[in-house]
Amino acid sequence: MSSWNLSVAEDGIATLTLDCPDTKLNIMSKTVFQDLNDTLDEAAKRADIQGMLLVSGKPDNFVAGANIEEFLEMKSAQDAAQASSQAQSVFQKIEDLRFPTVAAVNGTCLGGGLEFILSCKARVCSDDPKTTFAAPEVQLGILPGAGGTQRLPRVVGLANALDLNMTGRTIRAKQALKMGLVTMLAPKENLIDAGRMEIARLKAGKPPARKKKLAAKIQSMLLEQNPFGRKIMYNKAEAMLKKKGGHYPAPKQALEAMRIGIEEGNAAGFKAESRLFGELAMTPISRELIRLFFAVTDLKKDSGVGKKKVEKMAVNKLITIGSGFMGSGIAQVAA
């Protein structure tokens, strides 16, 4: 059973829905990538498609990221680099489609999910608090390997891309709108309509309704569009890493992949991204960070009482010792 469903309305607007079977979350696994590749080949051949919306079939989740367990199955840097290159080629098919593609995001959009929507012509999202975006790969000792180091600077600018790709921090819908990751916010009930409006805008060749502020334009001209300005930004990013005293190689390699793509072109950038992804995926640091991720995830699921059935007890009195941050918080909640 495929994770992807392609349907085409009478007006020629297709909807491509990701809904991984038998799971609460959408995860970008090898099988999901292969199914997407086949579905995109089908869509590219259809003359009746005039635009495409990419949506999730899960409530409050767009894509939770890649299947991290598959990272541990990679036996060499070459295996990891090849997996990166294959993912890049699938997302490139979205970018190369002859018709407008718009991602309509509601819920979490992380890692491979962010790289997925970056390959679309435009993105809209819900204003729901659960809608978040992040490129958390560096927190696992790797870097975005499906085009994220190359497309993110194009979409949100170099300064924002350096921040997101080197820290892995999470942003919410309003921040995504402000930096240009998405072009429109809408209530989740109206998200499909917003996506259709974006497709209509793209077909008509109109610019997005939200334009860059003057300060952002000046920064872009002085820094991002100027080789000397970009060098200042690279140096500042490296200085920030040294100041933090971090010993993890991933943020620095993410910076290098972005630098190569911007200074030497897309082909060199994508090639560098795959190579660096492969090298990082085999480091002991990455392997241990991934194991730590699984340990923390399992701990969150642990009830603390094992599998035995525990009866609820009535609490008549509660005493807190100490009135620090935690003690006062417990007392406040109990009161």
mmCIF file with all atom_site columns, C-alpha atoms in Angstrom, residues 174-272:
data_model
loop_
_atom_site.group_PDB
_atom_site.id
_atom_site.type_symbol
_atom_site.label_atom_id
_atom_site.label_alt_id
_atom_site.label_comp_id
_atom_site.label_asym_id
_atom_site.label_entity_id
_atom_site.label_seq_id
_atom_site.pdbx_PDB_ins_code
_atom_site.Cartn_x
_atom_site.Cartn_y
_atom_site.Cartn_z
_atom_site.occupancy
_atom_site.B_iso_or_equiv
_atom_site.pdbx_formal_charge
_atom_site.auth_seq_id
_atom_site.auth_comp_id
_atom_site.auth_asym_id
_atom_site.auth_atom_id
_atom_site.pdbx_PDB_model_num
ATOM 1  C CA . LYS A 1 174 ? 4.635  33.497 12.175  1.00 0.00 ? 174 LYS A CA 1
ATOM 2  C CA . GLN A 1 175 ? 8.430  33.259 12.132  1.00 0.00 ? 175 GLN A CA 1
ATOM 3  C CA . ALA A 1 176 ? 8.258  31.149 8.965   1.00 0.00 ? 176 ALA A CA 1
ATOM 4  C CA . LEU A 1 177 ? 6.114  33.845 7.328   1.00 0.00 ? 177 LEU A CA 1
ATOM 5  C CA . LYS A 1 178 ? 8.431  36.646 8.443   1.00 0.00 ? 178 LYS A CA 1
ATOM 6  C CA . MET A 1 179 ? 11.542 35.009 6.979   1.00 0.00 ? 179 MET A CA 1
ATOM 7  C CA . GLY A 1 180 ? 9.798  33.999 3.750   1.00 0.00 ? 180 GLY A CA 1
ATOM 8  C CA . LEU A 1 181 ? 9.696  30.238 4.238   1.00 0.00 ? 181 LEU A CA 1
ATOM 9  C CA . VAL A 1 182 ? 5.927  30.438 3.690   1.00 0.00 ? 182 VAL A CA 1
ATOM 10 C CA . THR A 1 183 ? 4.017  33.101 1.802   1.00 0.00 ? 183 THR A CA 1
ATOM 11 C CA . MET A 1 184 ? 0.674  32.857 3.587   1.00 0.00 ? 184 MET A CA 1
ATOM 12 C CA . LEU A 1 185 ? -0.871 31.845 6.915   1.00 0.00 ? 185 LEU A CA 1
ATOM 13 C CA . ALA A 1 186 ? -4.418 30.555 7.188   1.00 0.00 ? 186 ALA A CA 1
ATOM 14 C CA . PRO A 1 187 ? -6.640 28.772 9.719   1.00 0.00 ? 187 PRO A CA 1
ATOM 15 C CA . LYS A 1 188 ? -6.176 25.050 9.199   1.00 0.00 ? 188 LYS A CA 1
ATOM 16 C CA . GLU A 1 189 ? -9.814 24.792 8.102   1.00 0.00 ? 189 GLU A CA 1
ATOM 17 C CA . ASN A 1 190 ? -8.997 27.123 5.181   1.00 0.00 ? 190 ASN A CA 1
ATOM 18 C CA . LEU A 1 191 ? -5.525 25.795 4.401   1.00 0.00 ? 191 LEU A CA 1
ATOM 19 C CA . ILE A 1 192 ? -6.475 24.021 1.176   1.00 0.00 ? 192 ILE A CA 1
ATOM 20 C CA . ASP A 1 193 ? -8.141 27.190 -0.115  1.00 0.00 ? 193 ASP A CA 1
ATOM 21 C CA . ALA A 1 194 ? -4.971 29.139 0.721   1.00 0.00 ? 194 ALA A CA 1
ATOM 22 C CA . GLY A 1 195 ? -2.899 26.607 -1.184  1.00 0.00 ? 195 GLY A CA 1
ATOM 23 C CA . ARG A 1 196 ? -5.164 26.875 -4.201  1.00 0.00 ? 196 ARG A CA 1
ATOM 24 C CA . MET A 1 197 ? -4.857 30.668 -4.066  1.00 0.00 ? 197 MET A CA 1
ATOM 25 C CA . GLU A 1 198 ? -1.063 30.296 -4.146  1.00 0.00 ? 198 GLU A CA 1
ATOM 26 C CA . ILE A 1 199 ? -1.263 28.029 -7.180  1.00 0.00 ? 199 ILE A CA 1
ATOM 27 C CA . ALA A 1 200 ? -3.452 30.600 -8.936  1.00 0.00 ? 200 ALA A CA 1
ATOM 28 C CA . ARG A 1 201 ? -0.935 33.318 -8.059  1.00 0.00 ? 201 ARG A CA 1
ATOM 29 C CA . LEU A 1 202 ? 1.958  31.287 -9.451  1.00 0.00 ? 202 LEU A CA 1
ATOM 30 C CA . LYS A 1 203 ? 0.079  30.466 -12.642 1.00 0.00 ? 203 LYS A CA 1
ATOM 31 C CA . ALA A 1 204 ? -0.667 34.167 -13.139 1.00 0.00 ? 204 ALA A CA 1
ATOM 32 C CA . GLY A 1 205 ? 2.964  35.099 -12.506 1.00 0.00 ? 205 GLY A CA 1
ATOM 33 C CA . LYS A 1 206 ? 2.082  37.435 -9.643  1.00 0.00 ? 206 LYS A CA 1
ATOM 34 C CA . PRO A 1 207 ? 4.517  38.120 -6.770  1.00 0.00 ? 207 PRO A CA 1
ATOM 35 C CA . PRO A 1 208 ? 3.634  36.984 -3.234  1.00 0.00 ? 208 PRO A CA 1
ATOM 36 C CA . ALA A 1 209 ? 1.406  39.342 -1.274  1.00 0.00 ? 209 ALA A CA 1
ATOM 37 C CA . ARG A 1 210 ? 4.042  39.718 1.453   1.00 0.00 ? 210 ARG A CA 1
ATOM 38 C CA . LYS A 1 211 ? 7.051  41.717 0.245   1.00 0.00 ? 211 LYS A CA 1
ATOM 39 C CA . LYS A 1 212 ? 10.463 42.120 1.844   1.00 0.00 ? 212 LYS A CA 1
ATOM 40 C CA . LYS A 1 213 ? 10.838 45.048 4.214   1.00 0.00 ? 213 LYS A CA 1
ATOM 41 C CA . LEU A 1 214 ? 13.322 47.782 3.303   1.00 0.00 ? 214 LEU A CA 1
ATOM 42 C CA . ALA A 1 215 ? 15.775 46.732 6.040   1.00 0.00 ? 215 ALA A CA 1
ATOM 43 C CA . ALA A 1 216 ? 15.812 43.151 4.725   1.00 0.00 ? 216 ALA A CA 1
ATOM 44 C CA . LYS A 1 217 ? 16.404 44.384 1.173   1.00 0.00 ? 217 LYS A CA 1
ATOM 45 C CA . ILE A 1 218 ? 19.338 46.530 2.304   1.00 0.00 ? 218 ILE A CA 1
ATOM 46 C CA . GLN A 1 219 ? 20.848 43.608 4.243   1.00 0.00 ? 219 GLN A CA 1
ATOM 47 C CA . SER A 1 220 ? 20.489 41.384 1.201   1.00 0.00 ? 220 SER A CA 1
ATOM 48 C CA . MET A 1 221 ? 22.242 43.905 -1.056  1.00 0.00 ? 221 MET A CA 1
ATOM 49 C CA . LEU A 1 222 ? 25.069 44.693 1.365   1.00 0.00 ? 222 LEU A CA 1
ATOM 50 C CA . LEU A 1 223 ? 25.732 41.158 2.547   1.00 0.00 ? 223 LEU A CA 1
ATOM 51 C CA . GLU A 1 224 ? 24.090 38.260 0.749   1.00 0.00 ? 224 GLU A CA 1
ATOM 52 C CA . GLN A 1 225 ? 24.462 39.605 -2.792  1.00 0.00 ? 225 GLN A CA 1
ATOM 53 C CA . ASN A 1 226 ? 28.012 40.757 -2.172  1.00 0.00 ? 226 ASN A CA 1
ATOM 54 C CA . PRO A 1 227 ? 30.913 38.240 -2.031  1.00 0.00 ? 227 PRO A CA 1
ATOM 55 C CA . PHE A 1 228 ? 32.720 40.309 0.604   1.00 0.00 ? 228 PHE A CA 1
ATOM 56 C CA . GLY A 1 229 ? 29.518 40.565 2.619   1.00 0.00 ? 229 GLY A CA 1
ATOM 57 C CA . ARG A 1 230 ? 28.993 36.816 2.418   1.00 0.00 ? 230 ARG A CA 1
ATOM 58 C CA . LYS A 1 231 ? 32.552 36.215 3.617   1.00 0.00 ? 231 LYS A CA 1
ATOM 59 C CA . ILE A 1 232 ? 31.792 38.351 6.661   1.00 0.00 ? 232 ILE A CA 1
ATOM 60 C CA . MET A 1 233 ? 28.712 36.197 7.339   1.00 0.00 ? 233 MET A CA 1
ATOM 61 C CA . TYR A 1 234 ? 30.687 32.946 6.996   1.00 0.00 ? 234 TYR A CA 1
ATOM 62 C CA . ASN A 1 235 ? 33.389 34.243 9.344   1.00 0.00 ? 235 ASN A CA 1
ATOM 63 C CA . LYS A 1 236 ? 30.785 35.397 11.845  1.00 0.00 ? 236 LYS A CA 1
ATOM 64 C CA . ALA A 1 237 ? 29.112 31.977 11.783  1.00 0.00 ? 237 ALA A CA 1
ATOM 65 C CA . GLU A 1 238 ? 32.461 30.238 12.375  1.00 0.00 ? 238 GLU A CA 1
ATOM 66 C CA . ALA A 1 239 ? 33.257 32.636 15.216  1.00 0.00 ? 239 ALA A CA 1
ATOM 67 C CA . MET A 1 240 ? 29.901 31.838 16.798  1.00 0.00 ? 240 MET A CA 1
ATOM 68 C CA . LEU A 1 241 ? 30.729 28.118 16.726  1.00 0.00 ? 241 LEU A CA 1
ATOM 69 C CA . LYS A 1 242 ? 34.128 28.715 18.349  1.00 0.00 ? 242 LYS A CA 1
ATOM 70 C CA . LYS A 1 243 ? 32.565 30.922 21.008  1.00 0.00 ? 243 LYS A CA 1
ATOM 71 C CA . LYS A 1 244 ? 30.101 28.173 21.931  1.00 0.00 ? 244 LYS A CA 1
ATOM 72 C CA . GLY A 1 245 ? 33.054 25.819 22.299  1.00 0.00 ? 245 GLY A CA 1
ATOM 73 C CA . GLY A 1 246 ? 31.244 23.016 20.543  1.00 0.00 ? 246 GLY A CA 1
ATOM 74 C CA . HIS A 1 247 ? 33.195 19.987 19.373  1.00 0.00 ? 247 HIS A CA 1
ATOM 75 C CA . TYR A 1 248 ? 30.492 18.645 17.070  1.00 0.00 ? 248 TYR A CA 1
ATOM 76 C CA . PRO A 1 249 ? 31.550 18.684 13.386  1.00 0.00 ? 249 PRO A CA 1
ATOM 77 C CA . ALA A 1 250 ? 28.032 18.829 11.897  1.00 0.00 ? 250 ALA A CA 1
ATOM 78 C CA . PRO A 1 251 ? 27.321 22.600 12.226  1.00 0.00 ? 251 PRO A CA 1
ATOM 79 C CA . LYS A 1 252 ? 30.650 23.481 10.614  1.00 0.00 ? 252 LYS A CA 1
ATOM 80 C CA . GLN A 1 253 ? 30.073 21.004 7.773   1.00 0.00 ? 253 GLN A CA 1
ATOM 81 C CA . ALA A 1 254 ? 26.558 22.386 7.239   1.00 0.00 ? 254 ALA A CA 1
ATOM 82 C CA . LEU A 1 255 ? 28.146 25.817 6.882   1.00 0.00 ? 255 LEU A CA 1
ATOM 83 C CA . GLU A 1 256 ? 30.655 24.423 4.381   1.00 0.00 ? 256 GLU A CA 1
ATOM 84 C CA . ALA A 1 257 ? 27.931 22.773 2.276   1.00 0.00 ? 257 ALA A CA 1
ATOM 85 C CA . MET A 1 258 ? 25.980 26.039 2.121   1.00 0.00 ? 258 MET A CA 1
ATOM 86 C CA . ARG A 1 259 ? 29.121 28.023 1.273   1.00 0.00 ? 259 ARG A CA 1
ATOM 87 C CA . ILE A 1 260 ? 30.038 25.701 -1.595  1.00 0.00 ? 260 ILE A CA 1
ATOM 88 C CA . GLY A 1 261 ? 26.526 25.831 -3.047  1.00 0.00 ? 261 GLY A CA 1
ATOM 89 C CA . ILE A 1 262 ? 26.363 29.615 -2.946  1.00 0.00 ? 262 ILE A CA 1
ATOM 90 C CA . GLU A 1 263 ? 29.892 30.293 -4.181  1.00 0.00 ? 263 GLU A CA 1
ATOM 91 C CA . GLU A 1 264 ? 30.346 27.421 -6.665  1.00 0.00 ? 264 GLU A CA 1
ATOM 92 C CA . GLY A 1 265 ? 26.795 26.711 -7.867  1.00 0.00 ? 265 GLY A CA 1
ATOM 93 C CA . ASN A 1 266 ? 24.018 24.191 -7.341  1.00 0.00 ? 266 ASN A CA 1
ATOM 94 C CA . ALA A 1 267 ? 25.736 21.128 -8.803  1.00 0.00 ? 267 ALA A CA 1
ATOM 95 C CA . ALA A 1 268 ? 28.817 21.561 -6.609  1.00 0.00 ? 268 ALA A CA 1
ATOM 96 C CA . GLY A 1 269 ? 26.617 22.312 -3.598  1.00 0.00 ? 269 GLY A CA 1
ATOM 97 C CA . PHE A 1 270 ? 24.456 19.194 -3.909  1.00 0.00 ? 270 PHE A CA 1
ATOM 98 C CA . LYS A 1 271 ? 27.550 17.043 -4.450  1.00 0.00 ? 271 LYS A CA 1
ATOM 99 C CA . ALA A 1 272 ? 29.235 18.535 -1.381  1.00 0.00 ? 272 ALA A CA 1
#
